[in-house]
Amino acid sequence: MVKIENDDEATARIEAALYSAGRPLSIEDLIKASGTESRTKTLNLLNIIMKKAKVAFKAIEIVTLPDDSYVFQLKPEYSSTIRRYASKPILPNATLKTLSYIAYMQPISSKQLVETRGSGVYLHLKELRQLDYIENQNVGRLKIYSTTAKFQKYFGIQGDTDSLKQKLFKRVRKSPHIAISNSPQTVAPQA
């Protein structure tokens, strides 16, 4: 690979990487994308891009995540505004419901998931494992599922499972589209 000396070209490459990735990128990813081969130069260019984005954009931002990765994203306060214009989500609604149930109830057994979500959950689990959003441990013949660090990183959630559950519960209580049954273990979106 040819080392990029031109700051404009390196900046354009960083912007392109952040825009097209659709996920957080590490500084190592951005160094490769920029072609500068320099951590210091890439960080300087990245800081310039972040400052320009604050001035140029009202609803979009480049943020540094707690793990020191960077993401080009919509500001959280605008997500409900553009929901109807958004492209097809990465996960179908049924799979997303299974993922949210796992996140809220983790650790949870496959038996509990099937009882709650039905037999279609096996396809959801396969897809979620392929995306590396969940992991499982075998306990005898039973599988116990929980979310992964990649899940937390992708959805912008930090902390241990207890704080994750508290954050999810607060969001569920604020959302008018979600009904909470009397059962303490059942949280289901309304159809």
mmCIF file of C-alpha atoms in Angstrom, residues 14 17-18 21 23-34 39 42-43 46 63-65 67-72 153:
data_model
loop_
_atom_site.group_PDB
_atom_site.id
_atom_site.type_symbol
_atom_site.label_atom_id
_atom_site.label_comp_id
_atom_site.label_asym_id
_atom_site.label_seq_id
_atom_site.Cartn_x
_atom_site.Cartn_y
_atom_site.Cartn_z
ATOM 1 C CA ILE A 14 -11.098 8.815 6.910
ATOM 2 C CA ALA A 17 -14.361 4.976 6.081
ATOM 3 C CA LEU A 18 -16.483 6.480 8.869
ATOM 4 C CA ALA A 21 -18.597 1.452 7.778
ATOM 5 C CA ARG A 23 -20.218 0.566 12.709
ATOM 6 C CA PRO A 24 -17.599 1.952 15.074
ATOM 7 C CA LEU A 25 -14.007 1.903 13.766
ATOM 8 C CA SER A 26 -10.871 1.586 15.854
ATOM 9 C CA ILE A 27 -8.002 4.019 15.409
ATOM 10 C CA GLU A 28 -6.092 1.177 13.747
ATOM 11 C CA ASP A 29 -8.881 0.859 11.173
ATOM 12 C CA LEU A 30 -8.734 4.602 10.533
ATOM 13 C CA ILE A 31 -4.939 4.590 10.188
ATOM 14 C CA LYS A 32 -5.262 1.901 7.517
ATOM 15 C CA ALA A 33 -8.080 3.775 5.797
ATOM 16 C CA SER A 34 -6.212 7.081 5.822
ATOM 17 C CA ARG A 39 -1.344 7.334 14.620
ATOM 18 C CA THR A 42 -4.567 10.227 11.788
ATOM 19 C CA LEU A 43 -5.755 11.440 15.202
ATOM 20 C CA LEU A 46 -9.791 12.929 12.843
ATOM 21 C CA VAL A 63 -18.268 10.454 18.465
ATOM 22 C CA THR A 64 -15.570 8.680 20.395
ATOM 23 C CA LEU A 65 -16.942 5.630 22.172
ATOM 24 C CA ASP A 67 -13.473 1.812 23.911
ATOM 25 C CA ASP A 68 -11.753 4.616 21.919
ATOM 26 C CA SER A 69 -13.424 3.662 18.650
ATOM 27 C CA TYR A 70 -15.091 6.255 16.429
ATOM 28 C CA VAL A 71 -18.490 6.272 14.782
ATOM 29 C CA PHE A 72 -20.338 8.545 12.363
ATOM 30 C CA LYS A 153 -20.686 -1.587 21.055
#
